[in-house]
PDB file of C-alpha atoms in Angstrom:
ATOM      1  CA  ASP A   1      -2.339  35.873  -6.211  1.00 68.00           C
ATOM      2  CA  VAL A   2       0.713  34.702  -4.355  1.00 65.00           C
ATOM      3  CA  LYS A   3      -0.161  33.556  -0.898  1.00 89.00           C
ATOM      4  CA  VAL A   4       2.301  33.233   1.957  1.00 94.00           C
ATOM      5  CA  THR A   5       0.820  32.064   5.228  1.00 94.00           C
ATOM      6  CA  GLN A   6       2.329  31.837   8.681  1.00 95.00           C
ATOM      7  CA  SER A   7       1.083  29.434  11.296  1.00 90.00           C
ATOM      8  CA  SER A   8       0.345  31.969  14.034  1.00 91.00           C
ATOM      9  CA  ARG A   9      -0.263  35.707  14.186  1.00 93.00           C
ATOM     10  CA  TYR A  10       0.570  35.910  17.889  1.00 96.00           C
ATOM     11  CA  LEU A  11       2.613  33.606  20.077  1.00 96.00           C
ATOM     12  CA  VAL A  12       3.612  33.743  23.732  1.00 97.00           C
ATOM     13  CA  LYS A  13       6.404  31.466  24.944  1.00 97.00           C
ATOM     14  CA  ARG A  14       8.577  31.107  28.021  1.00 97.00           C
ATOM     15  CA  THR A  15      12.338  31.516  28.173  1.00 97.00           C
ATOM     16  CA  GLY A  16      14.073  28.259  27.300  1.00 97.00           C
ATOM     17  CA  GLU A  17      11.214  26.798  25.277  1.00 97.00           C
ATOM     18  CA  LYS A  18      11.779  25.461  21.779  1.00 97.00           C
ATOM     19  CA  VAL A  19       9.680  27.459  19.353  1.00 97.00           C
ATOM     20  CA  PHE A  20       8.621  26.552  15.818  1.00 97.00           C
ATOM     21  CA  LEU A  21       7.390  29.153  13.361  1.00 97.00           C
ATOM     22  CA  GLU A  22       5.917  27.753  10.162  1.00 97.00           C
ATOM     23  CA  CYS A  23       5.628  29.383   6.765  1.00 97.00           C
ATOM     24  CA  VAL A  24       3.875  28.007   3.691  1.00 97.00           C
ATOM     25  CA  GLN A  25       3.747  29.460   0.182  1.00 96.00           C
ATOM     26  CA  ASP A  26       1.509  28.286  -2.635  1.00 93.00           C
ATOM     27  CA  MET A  27       3.380  29.605  -5.683  1.00 89.00           C
ATOM     28  CA  ASP A  28       6.051  26.959  -6.076  1.00 90.00           C
ATOM     29  CA  HIS A  29       8.775  29.508  -5.286  1.00 90.00           C
ATOM     30  CA  GLU A  30      12.328  28.281  -4.949  1.00 91.00           C
ATOM     31  CA  ASN A  31      13.500  30.979  -2.539  1.00 92.00           C
ATOM     32  CA  MET A  32      12.174  31.479   0.968  1.00 95.00           C
ATOM     33  CA  PHE A  33      13.319  33.872   3.687  1.00 96.00           C
ATOM     34  CA  TRP A  34      12.905  34.522   7.392  1.00 97.00           C
ATOM     35  CA  TYR A  35      13.241  38.049   8.782  1.00 97.00           C
ATOM     36  CA  ARG A  36      12.772  39.655  12.119  1.00 97.00           C
ATOM     37  CA  GLN A  37      11.417  43.164  12.309  1.00 95.00           C
ATOM     38  CA  ASP A  38      12.188  45.484  15.198  1.00 94.00           C
ATOM     39  CA  PRO A  39      11.330  49.185  15.569  1.00 89.00           C
ATOM     40  CA  GLY A  40      13.985  51.414  14.064  1.00 87.00           C
ATOM     41  CA  LEU A  41      15.934  48.484  12.627  1.00 90.00           C
ATOM     42  CA  GLY A  42      13.767  47.462   9.692  1.00 90.00           C
ATOM     43  CA  LEU A  43      13.778  43.888   8.427  1.00 93.00           C
ATOM     44  CA  ARG A  44      16.858  41.828   9.169  1.00 95.00           C
ATOM     45  CA  LEU A  45      17.492  38.535   7.418  1.00 94.00           C
ATOM     46  CA  ILE A  46      17.854  35.519   9.699  1.00 97.00           C
ATOM     47  CA  TYR A  47      18.086  32.649   7.188  1.00 96.00           C
ATOM     48  CA  PHE A  48      17.104  31.933   3.640  1.00 94.00           C
ATOM     49  CA  SER A  49      16.679  28.838   1.522  1.00 95.00           C
ATOM     50  CA  TYR A  50      17.057  28.522  -2.236  1.00 91.00           C
ATOM     51  CA  ASP A  51      15.925  24.913  -2.562  1.00 90.00           C
ATOM     52  CA  VAL A  52      14.643  21.989  -0.534  1.00 91.00           C
ATOM     53  CA  LYS A  53      17.113  21.108   2.211  1.00 88.00           C
ATOM     54  CA  MET A  54      19.350  24.017   1.177  1.00 91.00           C
ATOM     55  CA  LYS A  55      19.806  26.932   3.541  1.00 93.00           C
ATOM     56  CA  GLU A  56      22.143  29.829   4.134  1.00 93.00           C
ATOM     57  CA  LYS A  57      22.694  32.117   7.073  1.00 94.00           C
ATOM     58  CA  GLY A  58      21.543  35.674   6.842  1.00 92.00           C
ATOM     59  CA  ASP A  59      22.768  38.603   8.882  1.00 91.00           C
ATOM     60  CA  ILE A  60      21.533  37.512  12.331  1.00 95.00           C
ATOM     61  CA  PRO A  61      21.370  33.684  12.488  1.00 96.00           C
ATOM     62  CA  GLU A  62      22.530  33.271  16.087  1.00 96.00           C
ATOM     63  CA  GLY A  63      19.983  31.480  18.239  1.00 96.00           C
ATOM     64  CA  TYR A  64      17.954  30.301  15.227  1.00 97.00           C
ATOM     65  CA  SER A  65      17.867  27.344  12.894  1.00 97.00           C
ATOM     66  CA  VAL A  66      15.678  26.488   9.915  1.00 97.00           C
ATOM     67  CA  SER A  67      14.246  23.488   8.142  1.00 96.00           C
ATOM     68  CA  ARG A  68      13.024  23.060   4.604  1.00 96.00           C
ATOM     69  CA  GLU A  69      11.899  19.523   3.936  1.00 94.00           C
ATOM     70  CA  LYS A  70       9.324  20.462   1.286  1.00 95.00           C
ATOM     71  CA  LYS A  71       9.450  23.210  -1.289  1.00 94.00           C
ATOM     72  CA  GLU A  72       6.379  25.014  -0.025  1.00 95.00           C
ATOM     73  CA  ARG A  73       7.272  25.003   3.665  1.00 97.00           C
ATOM     74  CA  PHE A  74      10.057  26.819   5.529  1.00 97.00           C
ATOM     75  CA  SER A  75      10.274  26.566   9.303  1.00 97.00           C
ATOM     76  CA  LEU A  76      12.132  28.810  11.711  1.00 98.00           C
ATOM     77  CA  ILE A  77      13.222  27.223  14.979  1.00 98.00           C
ATOM     78  CA  LEU A  78      14.247  28.989  18.142  1.00 97.00           C
ATOM     79  CA  GLU A  79      16.203  26.279  19.931  1.00 94.00           C
ATOM     80  CA  SER A  80      15.929  27.885  23.367  1.00 97.00           C
ATOM     81  CA  ALA A  81      13.856  31.044  23.308  1.00 97.00           C
ATOM     82  CA  SER A  82      15.222  34.107  25.048  1.00 97.00           C
ATOM     83  CA  THR A  83      13.614  37.444  25.855  1.00 97.00           C
ATOM     84  CA  ASN A  84      15.752  39.231  23.256  1.00 97.00           C
ATOM     85  CA  GLN A  85      14.038  37.143  20.603  1.00 98.00           C
ATOM     86  CA  THR A  86      10.754  38.908  21.275  1.00 98.00           C
ATOM     87  CA  SER A  87       9.983  40.398  17.892  1.00 97.00           C
ATOM     88  CA  MET A  88       7.852  40.306  14.761  1.00 96.00           C
ATOM     89  CA  TYR A  89       8.901  37.483  12.439  1.00 97.00           C
ATOM     90  CA  LEU A  90       8.175  37.747   8.736  1.00 97.00           C
ATOM     91  CA  CYS A  91       8.454  35.035   6.150  1.00 97.00           C
ATOM     92  CA  ALA A  92       8.821  35.754   2.431  1.00 96.00           C
ATOM     93  CA  SER A  93       9.173  33.818  -0.797  1.00 94.00           C
ATOM     94  CA  SER A  94      10.295  34.626  -4.319  1.00 91.00           C
ATOM     95  CA  PRO A  95      10.815  32.924  -7.649  1.00 86.00           C
ATOM     96  CA  PRO A  96      14.407  32.419  -8.753  1.00 79.00           C
ATOM     97  CA  SER A  97      16.241  35.353 -10.301  1.00 70.00           C
ATOM     98  CA  GLY A  98      17.687  34.994 -13.768  1.00 66.00           C
ATOM     99  CA  LEU A  99      20.056  36.742 -16.086  1.00 59.00           C
ATOM    100  CA  GLY A 100      19.127  40.416 -16.003  1.00 57.00           C
ATOM    101  CA  ARG A 101      16.036  39.667 -14.005  1.00 64.00           C
ATOM    102  CA  GLN A 102      15.348  40.312 -10.376  1.00 69.00           C
ATOM    103  CA  GLU A 103      12.231  39.034  -8.723  1.00 77.00           C
ATOM    104  CA  THR A 104      10.521  40.573  -5.756  1.00 84.00           C
ATOM    105  CA  GLN A 105       9.690  38.939  -2.466  1.00 90.00           C
ATOM    106  CA  TYR A 106       6.174  38.208  -1.251  1.00 92.00           C
ATOM    107  CA  PHE A 107       5.591  38.445   2.470  1.00 95.00           C
ATOM    108  CA  GLY A 108       3.401  36.624   4.921  1.00 94.00           C
ATOM    109  CA  PRO A 109       1.378  38.501   7.558  1.00 92.00           C
ATOM    110  CA  GLY A 110       3.968  37.962  10.286  1.00 95.00           C
ATOM    111  CA  THR A 111       4.077  36.294  13.679  1.00 96.00           C
ATOM    112  CA  ARG A 112       4.419  38.504  16.710  1.00 96.00           C
ATOM    113  CA  LEU A 113       6.367  36.502  19.275  1.00 97.00           C
ATOM    114  CA  LEU A 114       6.586  37.428  22.932  1.00 98.00           C
ATOM    115  CA  VAL A 115       9.101  35.528  25.070  1.00 97.00           C
ATOM    116  CA  LEU A 116       8.525  35.861  28.807  1.00 97.00           C
TER     117      LEU A 116
ATOM    118  CA  GLN B   1      25.519  46.817   4.907  1.00 81.00           C
ATOM    119  CA  GLN B   2      22.062  48.201   5.588  1.00 89.00           C
ATOM    120  CA  PRO B   3      20.964  51.004   3.208  1.00 94.00           C
ATOM    121  CA  VAL B   4      20.158  54.335   4.815  1.00 95.00           C
ATOM    122  CA  GLN B   5      16.682  55.759   4.373  1.00 96.00           C
ATOM    123  CA  SER B   6      15.783  59.400   4.807  1.00 96.00           C
ATOM    124  CA  PRO B   7      13.809  60.983   6.218  1.00 96.00           C
ATOM    125  CA  GLN B   8      12.891  58.708   9.110  1.00 96.00           C
ATOM    126  CA  ALA B   9       9.370  60.116   9.221  1.00 96.00           C
ATOM    127  CA  VAL B  10       7.150  62.395   7.147  1.00 97.00           C
ATOM    128  CA  ILE B  11       3.816  64.024   7.933  1.00 97.00           C
ATOM    129  CA  LEU B  12       1.728  65.239   4.996  1.00 95.00           C
ATOM    130  CA  ARG B  13      -1.650  66.723   4.260  1.00 96.00           C
ATOM    131  CA  GLU B  14      -3.688  65.065   1.551  1.00 96.00           C
ATOM    132  CA  GLY B  15      -2.551  66.220  -1.863  1.00 95.00           C
ATOM    133  CA  GLU B  16       1.010  67.063  -0.834  1.00 96.00           C
ATOM    134  CA  ASP B  17       4.078  65.430  -2.330  1.00 95.00           C
ATOM    135  CA  ALA B  18       6.920  63.562  -0.652  1.00 96.00           C
ATOM    136  CA  VAL B  19      10.283  62.071  -1.549  1.00 96.00           C
ATOM    137  CA  ILE B  20      11.893  59.179   0.294  1.00 97.00           C
ATOM    138  CA  ASN B  21      15.542  58.394  -0.305  1.00 96.00           C
ATOM    139  CA  CYS B  22      17.493  55.170  -0.016  1.00 95.00           C
ATOM    140  CA  SER B  23      21.302  55.242  -0.112  1.00 94.00           C
ATOM    141  CA  SER B  24      23.782  52.418  -0.097  1.00 91.00           C
ATOM    142  CA  SER B  25      27.531  52.253   0.428  1.00 88.00           C
ATOM    143  CA  LYS B  26      27.678  49.211  -1.853  1.00 84.00           C
ATOM    144  CA  ALA B  27      27.194  49.030  -5.604  1.00 81.00           C
ATOM    145  CA  LEU B  28      23.567  48.267  -6.290  1.00 80.00           C
ATOM    146  CA  TYR B  29      22.057  45.843  -8.750  1.00 82.00           C
ATOM    147  CA  SER B  30      18.459  46.512  -7.839  1.00 87.00           C
ATOM    148  CA  VAL B  31      16.285  48.452  -5.427  1.00 91.00           C
ATOM    149  CA  HIS B  32      12.893  47.165  -4.266  1.00 92.00           C
ATOM    150  CA  TRP B  33      10.326  49.397  -2.607  1.00 94.00           C
ATOM    151  CA  TYR B  34       7.655  48.132  -0.208  1.00 95.00           C
ATOM    152  CA  ARG B  35       4.926  49.722   1.883  1.00 95.00           C
ATOM    153  CA  GLN B  36       3.773  48.238   5.152  1.00 95.00           C
ATOM    154  CA  LYS B  37       0.608  49.287   6.933  1.00 94.00           C
ATOM    155  CA  HIS B  38       0.339  48.757  10.646  1.00 89.00           C
ATOM    156  CA  GLY B  39      -0.188  45.089  11.504  1.00 85.00           C
ATOM    157  CA  GLU B  40       0.048  43.958   7.885  1.00 89.00           C
ATOM    158  CA  ALA B  41       2.636  42.344   5.638  1.00 90.00           C
ATOM    159  CA  PRO B  42       4.921  44.549   3.520  1.00 93.00           C
ATOM    160  CA  VAL B  43       3.455  44.980   0.050  1.00 92.00           C
ATOM    161  CA  PHE B  44       5.613  45.268  -3.034  1.00 91.00           C
ATOM    162  CA  LEU B  45       5.435  48.632  -4.824  1.00 91.00           C
ATOM    163  CA  MET B  46       8.107  48.512  -7.487  1.00 88.00           C
ATOM    164  CA  ILE B  47      11.533  47.331  -8.456  1.00 87.00           C
ATOM    165  CA  LEU B  48      14.292  49.338 -10.111  1.00 87.00           C
ATOM    166  CA  LEU B  49      17.103  47.653 -11.911  1.00 81.00           C
ATOM    167  CA  LYS B  50      20.572  48.893 -12.650  1.00 75.00           C
ATOM    168  CA  GLY B  51      20.427  50.812 -15.887  1.00 68.00           C
ATOM    169  CA  GLY B  52      16.683  51.313 -15.800  1.00 63.00           C
ATOM    170  CA  GLU B  53      13.763  52.958 -14.044  1.00 60.00           C
ATOM    171  CA  GLN B  54      10.403  51.404 -13.523  1.00 57.00           C
ATOM    172  CA  LYS B  55       7.104  52.912 -12.476  1.00 56.00           C
ATOM    173  CA  GLY B  56       4.945  50.335 -10.844  1.00 58.00           C
ATOM    174  CA  HIS B  57       2.180  51.594  -8.608  1.00 63.00           C
ATOM    175  CA  GLU B  58      -0.613  54.239  -8.453  1.00 66.00           C
ATOM    176  CA  LYS B  59       0.850  57.760  -8.413  1.00 82.00           C
ATOM    177  CA  ILE B  60       4.123  56.553  -7.024  1.00 89.00           C
ATOM    178  CA  SER B  61       7.291  56.521  -9.061  1.00 89.00           C
ATOM    179  CA  ALA B  62      10.956  56.059  -8.359  1.00 90.00           C
ATOM    180  CA  SER B  63      14.407  56.696  -9.738  1.00 88.00           C
ATOM    181  CA  PHE B  64      17.696  54.870  -9.470  1.00 88.00           C
ATOM    182  CA  ASN B  65      20.967  56.792  -9.583  1.00 85.00           C
ATOM    183  CA  GLU B  66      23.739  54.262 -10.088  1.00 82.00           C
ATOM    184  CA  LYS B  67      26.555  56.755  -9.641  1.00 84.00           C
ATOM    185  CA  LYS B  68      25.248  57.904  -6.291  1.00 85.00           C
ATOM    186  CA  GLN B  69      24.094  54.404  -5.361  1.00 88.00           C
ATOM    187  CA  GLN B  70      20.790  55.911  -4.398  1.00 90.00           C
ATOM    188  CA  SER B  71      17.132  55.455  -5.145  1.00 92.00           C
ATOM    189  CA  SER B  72      14.341  57.919  -4.512  1.00 93.00           C
ATOM    190  CA  LEU B  73      10.639  57.178  -4.173  1.00 94.00           C
ATOM    191  CA  TYR B  74       8.266  59.960  -5.277  1.00 93.00           C
ATOM    192  CA  LEU B  75       4.752  60.129  -3.903  1.00 93.00           C
ATOM    193  CA  THR B  76       2.648  62.751  -5.664  1.00 91.00           C
ATOM    194  CA  ALA B  77      -0.732  64.128  -4.633  1.00 91.00           C
ATOM    195  CA  SER B  78      -0.698  61.921  -1.558  1.00 93.00           C
ATOM    196  CA  GLN B  79      -3.832  60.125  -0.430  1.00 93.00           C
ATOM    197  CA  LEU B  80      -4.808  58.892   3.009  1.00 95.00           C
ATOM    198  CA  SER B  81      -4.144  55.343   1.781  1.00 93.00           C
ATOM    199  CA  TYR B  82      -0.465  56.179   1.323  1.00 95.00           C
ATOM    200  CA  SER B  83       0.091  56.174   5.079  1.00 96.00           C
ATOM    201  CA  GLY B  84       2.409  53.456   6.296  1.00 96.00           C
ATOM    202  CA  THR B  85       6.061  52.606   6.563  1.00 96.00           C
ATOM    203  CA  TYR B  86       8.090  52.516   3.364  1.00 97.00           C
ATOM    204  CA  PHE B  87      11.068  50.207   3.088  1.00 96.00           C
ATOM    205  CA  CYS B  88      13.718  49.969   0.440  1.00 95.00           C
ATOM    206  CA  GLY B  89      15.504  46.685  -0.111  1.00 93.00           C
ATOM    207  CA  THR B  90      18.762  46.562  -2.028  1.00 91.00           C
ATOM    208  CA  GLY B  91      19.715  43.523  -4.066  1.00 84.00           C
ATOM    209  CA  SER B  92      23.044  42.263  -5.267  1.00 72.00           C
ATOM    210  CA  GLY B  93      21.594  39.672  -7.630  1.00 61.00           C
ATOM    211  CA  GLY B  94      21.983  36.376  -5.835  1.00 68.00           C
ATOM    212  CA  TYR B  95      18.862  34.388  -4.833  1.00 68.00           C
ATOM    213  CA  ASN B  96      16.840  37.631  -4.755  1.00 76.00           C
ATOM    214  CA  LYS B  97      18.361  38.271  -1.364  1.00 84.00           C
ATOM    215  CA  LEU B  98      17.648  41.804  -0.150  1.00 89.00           C
ATOM    216  CA  ILE B  99      19.028  44.033   2.558  1.00 91.00           C
ATOM    217  CA  PHE B 100      16.360  46.364   3.903  1.00 94.00           C
ATOM    218  CA  GLY B 101      16.615  49.882   5.241  1.00 94.00           C
ATOM    219  CA  ALA B 102      15.167  50.845   8.608  1.00 95.00           C
ATOM    220  CA  GLY B 103      12.061  52.325   6.992  1.00 96.00           C
ATOM    221  CA  THR B 104      10.393  55.725   6.597  1.00 97.00           C
ATOM    222  CA  ARG B 105       7.103  56.318   8.411  1.00 96.00           C
ATOM    223  CA  LEU B 106       4.641  58.336   6.342  1.00 97.00           C
ATOM    224  CA  ALA B 107       1.445  59.768   7.792  1.00 97.00           C
ATOM    225  CA  VAL B 108      -1.080  61.496   5.532  1.00 96.00           C
ATOM    226  CA  HIS B 109      -3.757  63.583   7.237  1.00 95.00           C
ATOM    227  CA  PRO B 110      -6.983  65.071   5.812  1.00 94.00           C
TER     228      PRO B 110
END
């Protein structure tokens, strides 16, 4: 079974703090993703990575950065946390797609972040 | 652009059927369906590719209408375990990147 783990299930931080959210997958997947999930808005892509040290912005990258130094680990960084970043953060991974083939994404359990 | 899911919420009795729709304004290459139970990670149900239809899970099936750029998820003879929020994710082929809809909340009661 594919396993995607996230470092914390719940996190409480103060405005202005630097926050690190860690994600690890054990299936040697090339692609990794960070989403935030808010009621009524679904999952919105923050950043994704298709290889070590490679990253691309998603739909809502402002206020976030990412790091992928090793294939199995993808970190989301909130440089200076703000209250509007209070949300559920989900990490996912997937194998690479190929000609005529689409692969699904496997999700971690999520980190619920509260910024006070 | 985010796909539009309808309805936003559905309430069923056990044994009843439901259809959840996912529409996109962009040409679709693939549609992925997930179910998320409260407090848990989204779980993959099935994937539909352009030009094909794939049944992947329990008594749940789906269709993909390329002309309408729409996918529908069919839940037949619903069970209590079907309760949760259903998301569709639309793919354009690159890096398995998906754009998700806002979700459809499904509640199945005895």
